[in-house]
Every structure is written in C-alpha cells, then in structure tokens.
Amino acid sequence: MDSQRVWSFVFVSALILLAYTTPSVTAGDIVHDDENAPKKPGCENDFVLVKVQTWVDGIEASEFVGVGARFGRTIVSKEKNANRTRLTLADPRDCCSAPKNKLAGDVIMVDRGKCRFTRKANIAEAAGASAVLIINNQKELYKMVCEKDETDLNIHIPAVMLPQDAGLSLERMLLNSSSVSVQLYSPLRPVVDIAEVFLWLMAVGTILCASYWSAWSAREAAIEYDKLLKDAADDIPSDKAFGGGGVVDISTTSAILFVFIASCFLVILYKLMSLLLIDLLVVLFCIGGTEGLQTCLVALLSRWFKHTAESYIKLPILGAVSYLTLAVSPFCIAFSVLWAFYRSFSFAWIGQDILGIALIITVLQIVRVPNLKVGTVLLGCAFLYDIFWVFVSKKVFHESVMIVVARGDRSGEDGIPMLLKIPRMFDPWGGYSIIGFGDILLPGLVVAFSLRYDWLANKTLRAGYFLWAMLAYGLGLLVTYVALNLMDGHGQPALLYIVPFTLGTFLTLGKKRGDLGILWNSGDPERPCPHIRLQQSLDLDEDK
C-alpha cells in the first residue's frame, strides 16, 4: 500500500527524535557538578535529597524537596525519627552576621549570598539553631560544597538547600500565620522499584509481539511468492515480489545517515526547547499513535470480521479504505485526543504507553533491516550516537543534551512524549521509570529480522537465532537498570549495554553455525525454487 509506505516514513522521521533510558525525574534538579569539589574531614557527606514537611498553625501543609550539604550533620532517613521544629526567618536574612535573637532550637531559613555556606551554618549553630535552610536565588537546587581554603568545618547541624519557589512559599507561610513548623528527613530509595520490572516486561513484550507479526507477514509473503512461481515462473508481477507489500527496507546509507539526522534534530530540540515545541511533538505523537493503534486494531479484529476487513470504499485523497478501518478510526482518534487533553494528569502515562507500544509495533512491521550488515551498521551508529549525546555532550554543552531533552528541563513540562514510562511505585521521591522509543525500536529491528530468518529457514526455536536475540536484548536492558541503580540514578544510555549483548550474540552464533555469510549479505535463507521442486517431482513420475 502506498499510504503504508508514506506512514512508515512519517513514523521513522518522528522516531528520529529519540529519548533514551534516563533516571526518573524527582522534584528539583540538582545542577552543581561537584566531581572536582574537595572532600575533607567535616565536608565529606554524600549529597541526598531531603523532604521538608511543613505544618501551619498545627495543620499539615505543603512538602518541599531540598538537597543536603556536603558539610554538617547527616539527616535522618526515617520520618519517625525526625523532629517537628519551629521555623524562623533569619534576621539579617543572609545570616552572614549573628541573628538578633537567640533561636532556642529553631530551624532558621536564610537567603543565599554575601558569604560562604559554611559561615551561615556556623553562625546559625552558634545562635542555637537546630538546622539551617538556605534558599537558592534560582529555581534549581544547588549542591553546597566547601572551598579549598576552608578550615572551620566542625558543624553539628544539618544544612539544606531549597529552590527559590520553595523559599517564597515558606516566607508567605511565616508572614501570614502565627506558627510554622518543619520536619526534615531523607528517605532512602529502594534498590529496585517494581516499575522497572514492568517497564522491562513492556519493552521485551513489545519486541516479541512486533517480531511475530513481522515474521508472520514475511512467511505469508513467501507462501504467496511460491504460489506465483508455480503458476507463472516467467511472469511474476513486480509488486508481488517476495518482501514487498508496503514494507520499507533500510539501506546501509540510510543507517549511516541516521546518526547525523538524529543529531541535528536533537540539537534543534535542545536549543529551541519550549512549551510550543513540546505541543508540536505532542501533535506528531498523536498522529503517529493514532495510525499505529488503528493498524494494530484492524490487524487484530480482521480475524473475526474478515468480510468487513476485505470490503473497501473509495474515499477522496485516502483512496481505498476498508470498512473495518472506517469503524475503528473514530475510536483511535478519540483516544489520542483524550490523551493529549489529559496528558498532564497522573494517569496519562497509561494512554501514552498504549499509543507508544502500538506505534512501535506498527513501525517494526513496516520498516525492516534486510540483512545483518545493515542491522550492524544501524545499531553501531546508534551506539555511538547514544554515548556521545549522553556522556560526551557534557564536555561541549556543559550538560547531557540527551537527558535535558528527554526530561524537557527547559519546556516547563514533563519532556517529549516519544517514550514509555511507568510511575515509580515504592520510591518515596516519586517520578517515573522511562525508556525511549529508540531503545526498543532499533534493537527490535534486528530481533524481528532474526525471527523472519528462522521461520523462512524452517529453524526450530533452539536452533534458530530469535530466542537468543530476545534473551540478549532482555539481558542488556536488565544490565542497563542495574547500572542505573549502581550509579545513583545518573542517566545511562541503554544502547551502551543492549547493542553489545544483541549484536554480539547474533554475530557469534552466526559465525559458529556457519550462517554468517548468508545473514550478513542476503539475509534470506537459501530456498529451492518451487518450479524446480515441481519439475523434479515430474521427472520422478516419468522415471516410474
């Protein structure tokens, strides 16, 4: 179908805007790079996020998130061990000189600036404060470290940095009420959140479904091709050739160009990230998601409504459209529109994942790698692309471009919609576990190719390549999440782990079994032509 080819290119263009596996976004973004900050006795705390729960006139109020300083006493991790303490506004506000009144165990709130963080903490402690909240002059959080020449680091009270908007809210509370009290604690993250398990199952399940659909279509095309060869070996219509039917094969050149085009799109997103651009991406995602959901539903329902699926009506511009497609389309459009309208709600991730999975499955059905050479070039380029824009880009742009774009730090929203996400269920800091479409789609192209090859070569599951490619992908993604947790939530490029596992397994097995030449060059198993088998059968009959 020509329309299918058009949509496949639309999908691929949209998916160039890849969002890769990044850490779940907690409240507040820590911007200070402290890798070179000195650590010394009295200034060697680990940086931890801190919850600041408030009570106004005895009634529980807002909760804010800050970050603990490198210096000072460590903050308790359990809420039951944290004391509720009265909050006092510093006078002078910067706390660079002694407060006018004794604090008697109060938590003091001070403004950032005019003197060092450690000086503020020392003055607050000398005045009797039990903790100091330092309000940043920007909306981001900032890691408070010690300077190289600092010596007065014997600080016995905790120091916490809060973002500017939290400080404004606390100040309004203090000015408009008779009493404000706070409680500081830093709950620990679970080693593994069940959201990551479900996300792993979603990614593996999506590739599994897409691979079987792709292989089934390829086998049906091969059967039809065999029939055509039997009926008319010398007169085969070009549009019925094996591998046709609306399928787009990726070439080596397009695989190489991918990394450059994707990089250009990523830089554009990074430089022009805004609420308007996010809205544009949402529209594109809704268009692609609608078509993907429609394609999947039509393919599924056509098994029960075969006559409706095979009956067509000719429409202007769209051409021939089946009655089943017409029946399903309004539902798909309504679903996408409702998701776009409610995308800021807590439950919107469900709709986003449904649209995303349908879109990925449809793309993996339409777009294919013809052989292992193209698959290796594609994944190799994506491997380098992932590493550069997650890690190396920090040297050029002073921040990870991939993570900034994926989280939508400059847009005022939750980031681009081209990713699957699940809310972290047992994480006290909330947020989402997310994976970009590219981390499923690109390896999925190679995994789907392995199953198509196995079926056309009549290989068993164990003797084929699909089972091992799926296991390799699942293991690579699992290692990604292990690395994510071991590195304290710092963004990890999933393809850094997935590509070596998937390609390494495929290439090693192909070499060991002697199939690497066929896999690398043609990608199709050697199959005797049906008309030759027919002629051989006739010859045998004549001999008898």
Coordinates of C-alpha atoms in Angstrom, one line a residue:
M1 CA 0.0 0.0 0.0
D2 CA 1.3 3.4 -0.9
S3 CA -0.2 5.0 2.1
Q4 CA 1.5 2.5 4.3
R5 CA 4.9 3.5 2.8
V6 CA 4.1 7.2 3.4
W7 CA 3.2 6.5 7.0
S8 CA 6.3 4.4 7.6
F9 CA 8.5 7.4 6.6
V10 CA 6.4 9.6 8.9
F11 CA 7.0 7.2 11.8
V12 CA 10.7 7.0 11.2
S13 CA 11.0 10.8 11.0
A14 CA 9.2 11.1 14.3
L15 CA 11.2 8.4 15.9
I16 CA 14.5 10.2 15.0
L17 CA 13.6 12.4 18.0
L18 CA 14.8 9.6 20.3
A19 CA 14.5 9.7 24.0
Y20 CA 16.7 7.1 25.7
T21 CA 16.6 5.5 29.2
T22 CA 17.2 8.2 31.8
P23 CA 16.7 8.4 35.5
S24 CA 13.3 9.1 36.9
V25 CA 12.9 12.8 37.4
T26 CA 12.5 13.8 41.1
A27 CA 11.2 17.1 42.3
G28 CA 14.0 19.6 41.9
D29 CA 17.0 19.4 39.6
I30 CA 20.5 19.4 41.1
V31 CA 22.7 21.4 38.8
H32 CA 26.1 21.7 40.6
D33 CA 28.8 19.5 39.2
D34 CA 30.9 18.5 42.3
E35 CA 33.2 15.9 40.7
N36 CA 36.2 18.2 41.4
A37 CA 34.9 19.7 44.6
P38 CA 37.3 19.0 47.5
K39 CA 36.4 16.5 50.2
K40 CA 38.0 16.8 53.6
P41 CA 37.1 15.9 57.2
G42 CA 33.9 17.8 58.1
C43 CA 33.0 18.2 54.5
E44 CA 32.5 14.7 53.0
N45 CA 28.8 14.0 53.3
D46 CA 27.0 12.3 50.4
F47 CA 24.5 14.5 48.6
V48 CA 21.0 13.4 49.4
L49 CA 17.6 14.7 48.6
V50 CA 15.7 16.0 51.7
K51 CA 12.0 16.2 52.3
V52 CA 10.9 19.3 54.2
Q53 CA 7.3 18.7 55.5
T54 CA 5.5 21.8 56.9
W55 CA 2.8 22.5 59.4
V56 CA 0.9 25.8 59.6
D57 CA -0.8 26.5 62.9
G58 CA -0.7 22.8 63.7
I59 CA -2.2 21.8 60.3
E60 CA -0.2 19.8 57.9
A61 CA 0.7 21.9 54.8
S62 CA 3.0 21.6 51.8
E63 CA 6.0 19.4 51.3
F64 CA 9.2 20.7 49.7
V65 CA 12.3 19.0 48.4
G66 CA 15.9 20.2 49.0
V67 CA 19.4 18.8 48.9
G68 CA 21.7 18.2 51.9
A69 CA 25.1 19.9 52.0
R70 CA 28.5 18.3 51.9
F71 CA 29.1 19.6 55.4
G72 CA 27.1 19.4 58.7
R73 CA 25.3 16.6 60.4
T74 CA 23.7 14.0 58.3
I75 CA 19.9 14.0 58.1
V76 CA 17.8 11.1 59.4
S77 CA 16.3 8.7 56.8
K78 CA 13.1 7.7 58.6
E79 CA 10.2 10.1 59.1
K80 CA 9.5 8.6 62.6
N81 CA 13.0 9.7 63.8
A82 CA 12.6 13.3 62.5
N83 CA 11.6 16.0 65.0
R84 CA 9.0 18.7 64.2
T85 CA 10.7 22.0 64.9
R86 CA 9.6 25.6 64.7
L87 CA 10.7 27.6 61.6
T88 CA 12.2 31.1 62.0
L89 CA 13.1 33.7 59.4
A90 CA 16.7 34.9 59.7
D91 CA 17.4 38.5 60.7
P92 CA 19.6 39.6 58.8
R93 CA 18.2 37.5 56.0
D94 CA 21.6 36.3 54.7
C95 CA 22.8 35.1 58.1
C96 CA 26.3 36.4 57.4
S97 CA 26.3 38.0 60.9
A98 CA 24.8 36.9 64.2
P99 CA 21.0 36.9 64.4
K100 CA 19.4 39.5 66.6
N101 CA 17.6 36.9 68.7
K102 CA 18.5 33.5 70.1
L103 CA 16.9 30.7 68.3
A104 CA 16.5 28.1 71.0
G105 CA 16.5 25.0 68.7
D106 CA 14.5 26.6 65.8
V107 CA 15.2 25.8 62.2
I108 CA 16.4 29.0 60.6
M109 CA 15.6 30.0 57.0
V110 CA 18.3 32.2 55.3
D111 CA 18.9 33.6 51.9
R112 CA 21.8 32.5 49.7
G113 CA 24.6 35.1 49.0
K114 CA 27.1 37.5 50.5
C115 CA 29.1 34.9 52.4
R116 CA 30.0 31.2 52.3
F117 CA 27.6 28.4 53.1
T118 CA 29.7 27.1 55.9
R119 CA 29.8 30.6 57.5
K120 CA 26.0 30.7 57.5
A121 CA 25.8 27.3 59.1
N122 CA 28.4 28.2 61.8
I123 CA 26.6 31.4 62.7
A124 CA 23.2 29.6 62.8
E125 CA 24.6 26.9 65.0
A126 CA 26.2 29.5 67.4
A127 CA 22.8 31.2 67.7
G128 CA 21.2 28.0 68.8
A129 CA 19.5 26.8 65.5
S130 CA 18.9 23.1 65.1
A131 CA 19.1 23.3 61.3
V132 CA 19.5 25.8 58.5
L133 CA 17.5 26.1 55.3
I134 CA 19.3 28.1 52.7
I135 CA 17.1 29.4 49.9
N136 CA 18.6 29.4 46.5
N137 CA 18.3 32.5 44.3
Q138 CA 17.2 30.3 41.3
K139 CA 14.6 27.7 40.8
E140 CA 17.1 24.9 40.6
L141 CA 18.7 23.1 43.6
Y142 CA 22.4 23.6 44.2
K143 CA 24.9 21.3 45.9
M144 CA 26.6 23.1 48.7
V145 CA 30.3 22.3 48.8
C146 CA 33.4 23.6 50.7
E147 CA 36.1 25.8 49.3
K148 CA 39.7 24.6 49.3
D149 CA 40.9 27.1 51.9
E150 CA 38.1 26.4 54.4
T151 CA 39.0 25.1 57.9
D152 CA 36.1 25.9 60.2
L153 CA 34.1 22.8 59.3
N154 CA 33.2 21.4 62.7
I155 CA 29.5 21.9 62.0
H156 CA 26.9 19.9 64.0
I157 CA 23.6 20.9 62.5
P158 CA 22.2 19.9 59.1
A159 CA 22.2 22.4 56.2
V160 CA 19.7 22.0 53.4
M161 CA 19.4 24.0 50.1
L162 CA 15.9 24.7 48.9
P163 CA 14.9 26.1 45.5
Q164 CA 13.7 29.7 45.1
D165 CA 10.0 28.9 44.8
A166 CA 10.0 26.8 48.0
G167 CA 11.6 29.8 49.8
L168 CA 8.8 32.1 48.6
S169 CA 6.1 29.7 49.8
L170 CA 7.7 29.3 53.2
E171 CA 8.1 33.1 53.6
R172 CA 4.4 33.6 52.8
M173 CA 3.6 31.0 55.5
L174 CA 5.7 32.8 58.1
L175 CA 4.2 36.2 57.3
N176 CA 0.6 35.0 57.2
S177 CA 0.4 32.7 60.2
S178 CA 1.3 32.6 63.9
S179 CA 3.3 29.4 63.8
V180 CA 5.1 27.3 61.1
S181 CA 7.0 24.1 61.9
V182 CA 9.0 21.8 59.7
Q183 CA 10.3 18.3 59.7
L184 CA 13.5 17.2 57.8
Y185 CA 14.2 13.7 56.7
S186 CA 15.8 11.9 53.7
P187 CA 14.1 8.6 52.9
L188 CA 16.2 6.0 51.1
R189 CA 15.3 4.9 47.6
P190 CA 14.6 1.2 47.1
V191 CA 17.3 -0.8 45.4
V192 CA 14.8 -2.0 42.7
D193 CA 11.4 -0.5 42.1
I194 CA 8.7 -2.7 40.6
A195 CA 8.1 -0.1 38.0
E196 CA 11.4 -1.1 36.4
V197 CA 10.3 -4.7 36.2
F198 CA 7.1 -3.7 34.5
L199 CA 8.9 -1.4 32.1
W200 CA 11.3 -4.3 31.2
L201 CA 8.3 -6.6 30.5
M202 CA 6.7 -3.9 28.3
A203 CA 9.9 -3.4 26.2
V204 CA 10.5 -7.1 25.8
G205 CA 6.8 -7.8 25.2
T206 CA 6.6 -5.1 22.5
I207 CA 9.5 -6.5 20.6
L208 CA 8.1 -10.1 21.0
C209 CA 4.7 -9.1 19.5
A210 CA 6.2 -7.0 16.7
S211 CA 8.7 -9.8 15.7
Y212 CA 6.0 -12.4 15.4
W213 CA 3.8 -10.1 13.4
S214 CA 6.7 -9.2 11.1
A215 CA 7.7 -12.9 10.7
W216 CA 4.1 -13.9 10.0
S217 CA 3.8 -11.3 7.3
A218 CA 7.1 -12.4 5.8
R219 CA 6.0 -16.0 5.8
E220 CA 2.7 -15.2 4.2
A221 CA 4.6 -13.2 1.5
A222 CA 6.9 -16.1 0.9
I223 CA 4.0 -18.5 0.5
E224 CA 2.3 -16.2 -1.9
Y225 CA 5.5 -15.8 -3.8
D226 CA 5.9 -19.6 -4.1
K227 CA 2.4 -19.9 -5.5
L228 CA 3.1 -17.2 -8.1
L229 CA 6.3 -19.1 -9.1
K230 CA 4.3 -22.3 -9.5
D231 CA 1.6 -20.7 -11.6
A232 CA 3.8 -18.4 -13.8
A233 CA 7.5 -18.8 -13.2
D234 CA 8.4 -16.4 -16.0
D235 CA 5.8 -13.7 -15.4
I236 CA 5.8 -12.5 -11.8
P237 CA 4.3 -9.1 -11.1
S238 CA 6.9 -6.8 -9.7
D239 CA 4.5 -5.5 -6.9
K240 CA 4.0 -9.1 -5.7
A241 CA 7.7 -9.9 -5.3
F242 CA 8.8 -11.5 -2.1
G243 CA 9.3 -8.9 0.6
G244 CA 7.0 -6.3 -0.9
G245 CA 3.6 -5.3 0.2
G246 CA 4.3 -2.0 1.8
V247 CA 7.5 -3.0 3.5
V248 CA 10.4 -0.5 3.6
D249 CA 13.9 -1.9 3.8
I250 CA 16.6 0.2 5.5
S251 CA 19.8 0.6 3.4
T252 CA 23.3 0.9 4.7
T253 CA 23.4 4.5 3.6
S254 CA 20.2 5.4 5.4
A255 CA 21.5 3.6 8.5
I256 CA 24.7 5.8 8.5
L257 CA 22.8 9.0 7.7
F258 CA 20.5 8.2 10.7
V259 CA 23.1 9.3 13.3
F260 CA 23.7 12.7 11.6
I261 CA 20.0 13.5 11.0
A262 CA 19.1 12.4 14.6
S263 CA 21.9 14.6 16.0
C264 CA 20.6 17.6 14.1
F265 CA 17.1 17.0 15.4
L266 CA 18.4 16.6 18.9
V267 CA 20.4 19.8 18.8
I268 CA 17.4 21.7 17.5
L269 CA 15.2 20.3 20.3
Y270 CA 17.9 21.2 22.8
K271 CA 18.3 24.8 21.6
L272 CA 14.7 25.5 20.9
M273 CA 13.0 23.5 23.6
S274 CA 9.9 25.4 24.6
L275 CA 6.3 24.7 25.5
L276 CA 5.3 25.4 21.9
L277 CA 7.8 22.8 20.6
I278 CA 6.5 20.2 23.1
D279 CA 3.0 20.9 21.9
L280 CA 4.1 20.3 18.3
L281 CA 5.7 17.0 19.3
V282 CA 2.5 16.0 21.1
V283 CA 0.6 16.6 17.9
L284 CA 3.0 14.5 15.9
F285 CA 2.9 11.8 18.5
C286 CA -0.9 11.8 18.4
I287 CA -0.9 11.4 14.6
G288 CA 1.6 8.6 14.7
G289 CA -0.1 6.9 17.7
T290 CA -3.5 7.1 16.1
E291 CA -2.2 5.4 12.9
G292 CA -0.3 2.8 15.0
L293 CA -3.3 2.0 17.2
Q294 CA -5.6 1.8 14.1
T295 CA -3.2 -0.5 12.3
C296 CA -2.9 -2.9 15.3
L297 CA -6.6 -3.0 16.0
V298 CA -7.5 -3.6 12.3
A299 CA -5.0 -6.4 12.1
L300 CA -6.4 -8.0 15.3
L301 CA -10.1 -7.5 14.5
S302 CA -9.8 -8.7 10.9
R303 CA -9.5 -12.3 12.2
W304 CA -13.1 -12.0 13.5
F305 CA -14.5 -9.5 11.0
K306 CA -12.8 -10.9 7.8
H307 CA -15.6 -9.8 5.4
T308 CA -15.6 -6.2 6.8
A309 CA -11.8 -6.0 6.6
E310 CA -11.8 -7.1 2.9
S311 CA -14.7 -4.8 1.8
Y312 CA -13.4 -1.4 0.7
I313 CA -14.8 2.0 -0.1
K314 CA -13.0 4.6 -2.2
L315 CA -12.6 8.0 -0.5
P316 CA -11.1 11.2 -1.8
I317 CA -7.4 11.6 -1.1
L318 CA -7.3 8.5 1.1
G319 CA -8.1 6.1 -1.7
A320 CA -9.5 2.6 -1.0
V321 CA -10.2 2.2 2.8
S322 CA -11.7 -0.9 4.4
Y323 CA -15.0 -0.7 6.3
L324 CA -13.2 -2.1 9.3
T325 CA -10.7 0.8 9.2
L326 CA -13.6 3.3 9.0
A327 CA -15.2 1.7 12.1
V328 CA -12.0 1.7 14.1
S329 CA -10.6 5.1 13.2
P330 CA -13.0 7.3 15.3
F331 CA -12.1 5.3 18.4
C332 CA -8.4 5.7 17.7
I333 CA -8.7 9.5 17.0
A334 CA -10.8 10.0 20.2
F335 CA -8.3 8.0 22.3
S336 CA -5.3 10.2 21.1
V337 CA -7.2 13.4 21.6
L338 CA -8.3 12.5 25.1
W339 CA -4.7 11.6 26.0
A340 CA -3.4 14.9 24.6
F341 CA -6.0 16.8 26.6
Y342 CA -5.3 14.9 29.9
R343 CA -1.6 14.3 29.4
S344 CA -0.7 16.4 32.5
F345 CA -2.8 14.2 34.8
S346 CA -1.2 11.4 36.8
F347 CA -3.0 8.6 34.9
A348 CA -1.9 9.9 31.4
W349 CA 1.1 7.5 31.3
I350 CA -1.3 4.7 30.6
G351 CA -2.6 6.3 27.3
Q352 CA 0.9 7.3 26.4
D353 CA 2.2 3.8 26.7
I354 CA -0.7 2.3 24.7
L355 CA -0.2 4.7 21.9
G356 CA 3.6 4.3 22.0
I357 CA 3.5 0.5 22.0
A358 CA 1.1 0.5 19.1
L359 CA 3.3 2.9 17.2
I360 CA 6.5 0.8 17.8
I361 CA 4.8 -2.4 16.8
T362 CA 3.5 -0.9 13.6
V363 CA 6.9 0.6 12.7
L364 CA 8.6 -2.8 13.3
Q365 CA 6.0 -4.4 11.0
I366 CA 6.6 -1.9 8.2
V367 CA 10.3 -1.0 8.4
R368 CA 12.8 -3.8 8.2
V369 CA 16.5 -4.4 8.1
P370 CA 17.2 -6.7 5.0
N371 CA 20.3 -8.3 6.4
L372 CA 22.7 -8.4 9.4
K373 CA 25.1 -6.0 7.7
V374 CA 22.5 -3.2 7.7
G375 CA 21.5 -4.1 11.2
T376 CA 25.1 -3.9 12.5
V377 CA 25.7 -0.5 10.8
L378 CA 22.4 0.8 12.2
L379 CA 23.0 -0.3 15.8
G380 CA 26.6 0.6 15.6
C381 CA 25.8 4.2 14.6
A382 CA 23.0 4.4 17.3
F383 CA 25.5 3.0 19.8
L384 CA 27.9 5.9 19.2
Y385 CA 25.1 8.4 19.0
D386 CA 23.8 7.3 22.4
I387 CA 27.2 7.5 24.1
F388 CA 28.1 10.9 22.6
W389 CA 24.8 12.7 23.4
V390 CA 24.5 11.3 27.0
F391 CA 28.2 11.5 28.1
V392 CA 30.5 13.3 25.7
S393 CA 28.0 16.2 25.1
K394 CA 28.7 17.3 28.7
K395 CA 32.1 18.5 27.6
V396 CA 30.6 20.7 24.8
F397 CA 27.3 21.8 26.3
H398 CA 28.2 21.5 30.0
E399 CA 25.2 19.2 30.5
S400 CA 23.9 16.0 29.0
V401 CA 21.9 17.0 25.9
M402 CA 20.0 13.7 25.7
I403 CA 18.9 13.8 29.3
V404 CA 17.9 17.5 29.1
V405 CA 15.8 16.9 26.0
A406 CA 14.2 13.7 27.4
R407 CA 13.2 15.3 30.6
G408 CA 12.1 18.6 29.0
D409 CA 14.0 20.7 31.5
R410 CA 13.5 23.9 29.6
S411 CA 10.0 23.4 28.4
G412 CA 8.0 23.6 31.7
E413 CA 6.5 20.2 31.0
D414 CA 7.5 16.5 31.6
G415 CA 9.5 16.2 28.4
I416 CA 9.0 14.8 25.0
P417 CA 6.3 12.1 24.6
M418 CA 8.4 9.7 22.5
L419 CA 9.0 7.3 25.4
L420 CA 7.3 4.7 27.6
K421 CA 7.0 5.4 31.3
I422 CA 5.6 3.9 34.5
P423 CA 5.4 5.8 37.8
R424 CA 7.8 4.5 40.4
M425 CA 5.6 2.7 42.9
F426 CA 7.7 2.4 46.0
D427 CA 10.0 5.3 45.6
P428 CA 9.4 7.9 48.2
W429 CA 10.6 10.6 45.8
G430 CA 8.1 9.6 43.1
G431 CA 9.0 10.2 39.5
Y432 CA 8.9 7.8 36.5
S433 CA 11.0 5.0 35.1
I434 CA 11.2 5.7 31.4
I435 CA 12.7 4.2 28.3
G436 CA 12.9 5.9 24.9
F437 CA 11.4 4.5 21.8
G438 CA 14.8 4.1 20.2
D439 CA 15.9 1.7 22.9
I440 CA 13.1 -0.6 21.8
L441 CA 12.7 0.2 18.1
L442 CA 16.4 -0.1 16.9
P443 CA 17.3 -3.4 18.6
G444 CA 13.8 -4.6 17.7
L445 CA 14.6 -4.3 14.0
V446 CA 17.4 -6.8 14.4
V447 CA 15.4 -9.1 16.7
A448 CA 12.5 -9.1 14.2
F449 CA 14.9 -9.9 11.4
S450 CA 16.2 -12.9 13.4
L451 CA 12.7 -14.4 13.7
R452 CA 11.9 -13.8 10.0
Y453 CA 15.1 -15.6 9.1
D454 CA 14.3 -18.5 11.4
W455 CA 10.8 -19.1 10.0
L456 CA 11.9 -18.8 6.4
A457 CA 14.8 -21.2 7.1
N458 CA 12.5 -23.6 9.0
K459 CA 14.7 -23.5 12.0
T460 CA 13.5 -24.6 15.4
L461 CA 13.4 -22.2 18.3
R462 CA 16.5 -23.5 19.9
A463 CA 18.5 -24.0 16.7
G464 CA 17.5 -20.5 15.4
Y465 CA 18.5 -17.0 16.3
F466 CA 15.4 -15.4 17.6
L467 CA 15.4 -17.0 21.1
W468 CA 19.0 -16.0 21.7
A469 CA 18.5 -12.5 20.3
M470 CA 15.5 -11.9 22.6
L471 CA 17.4 -13.2 25.7
A472 CA 20.4 -11.0 24.7
Y473 CA 18.1 -7.9 24.4
G474 CA 16.4 -8.7 27.8
L475 CA 19.7 -9.2 29.5
G476 CA 21.2 -6.0 28.0
L477 CA 18.2 -4.0 29.2
L478 CA 18.4 -5.6 32.6
V479 CA 22.1 -4.6 32.9
T480 CA 21.0 -1.1 32.0
Y481 CA 18.8 -0.9 35.0
V482 CA 21.4 -2.4 37.2
A483 CA 23.9 0.3 36.0
L484 CA 21.3 3.0 36.6
N485 CA 20.8 1.9 40.2
L486 CA 24.5 1.4 40.9
M487 CA 25.3 4.9 39.5
D488 CA 22.8 6.6 41.8
G489 CA 20.2 7.4 39.1
H490 CA 22.6 9.1 36.7
G491 CA 21.3 8.8 33.1
Q492 CA 22.5 5.7 31.3
P493 CA 22.4 5.2 27.5
A494 CA 20.6 1.9 27.2
L495 CA 22.2 1.1 23.8
L496 CA 25.6 1.1 25.5
Y497 CA 24.6 -2.2 27.1
I498 CA 21.9 -3.5 24.7
V499 CA 23.9 -3.3 21.4
P500 CA 26.9 -5.4 22.6
F501 CA 24.6 -8.1 24.0
T502 CA 22.3 -8.3 21.0
L503 CA 24.8 -7.9 18.1
G504 CA 27.5 -9.9 19.9
T505 CA 25.2 -12.8 20.4
F506 CA 23.9 -12.7 16.8
L507 CA 27.3 -12.4 15.3
T508 CA 28.9 -15.1 17.5
L509 CA 26.1 -17.6 16.8
G510 CA 26.1 -16.9 13.1
K511 CA 29.9 -17.4 12.9
K512 CA 29.7 -20.6 15.0
R513 CA 26.9 -22.1 12.9
G514 CA 28.3 -21.1 9.5
D515 CA 25.4 -18.9 8.6
L516 CA 27.1 -15.6 9.0
G517 CA 27.7 -15.1 5.2
I518 CA 24.1 -15.5 4.4
L519 CA 22.9 -13.4 7.4
W520 CA 25.4 -10.7 6.6
N521 CA 24.8 -10.4 2.8
S522 CA 21.4 -11.6 1.7
G523 CA 19.5 -12.0 4.9
D524 CA 17.3 -14.7 3.2
P525 CA 17.9 -18.4 3.7
E526 CA 18.6 -20.4 0.6
R527 CA 15.3 -21.9 -0.5
P528 CA 14.8 -24.1 -3.6
C529 CA 12.5 -22.5 -6.1
P530 CA 9.0 -24.1 -6.2
H531 CA 9.1 -24.6 -10.0
I532 CA 12.4 -26.5 -9.7
R533 CA 10.8 -28.7 -7.0
L534 CA 7.8 -29.2 -9.3
Q535 CA 10.0 -30.2 -12.2
Q536 CA 11.9 -32.6 -10.0
S537 CA 8.6 -34.2 -9.0
L538 CA 7.5 -34.6 -12.6
D539 CA 10.9 -36.2 -13.5
L540 CA 10.4 -38.7 -10.8
D541 CA 7.0 -39.6 -12.0
E542 CA 8.3 -40.1 -15.6
D543 CA 11.0 -42.4 -14.3
K544 CA 8.4 -44.6 -12.6

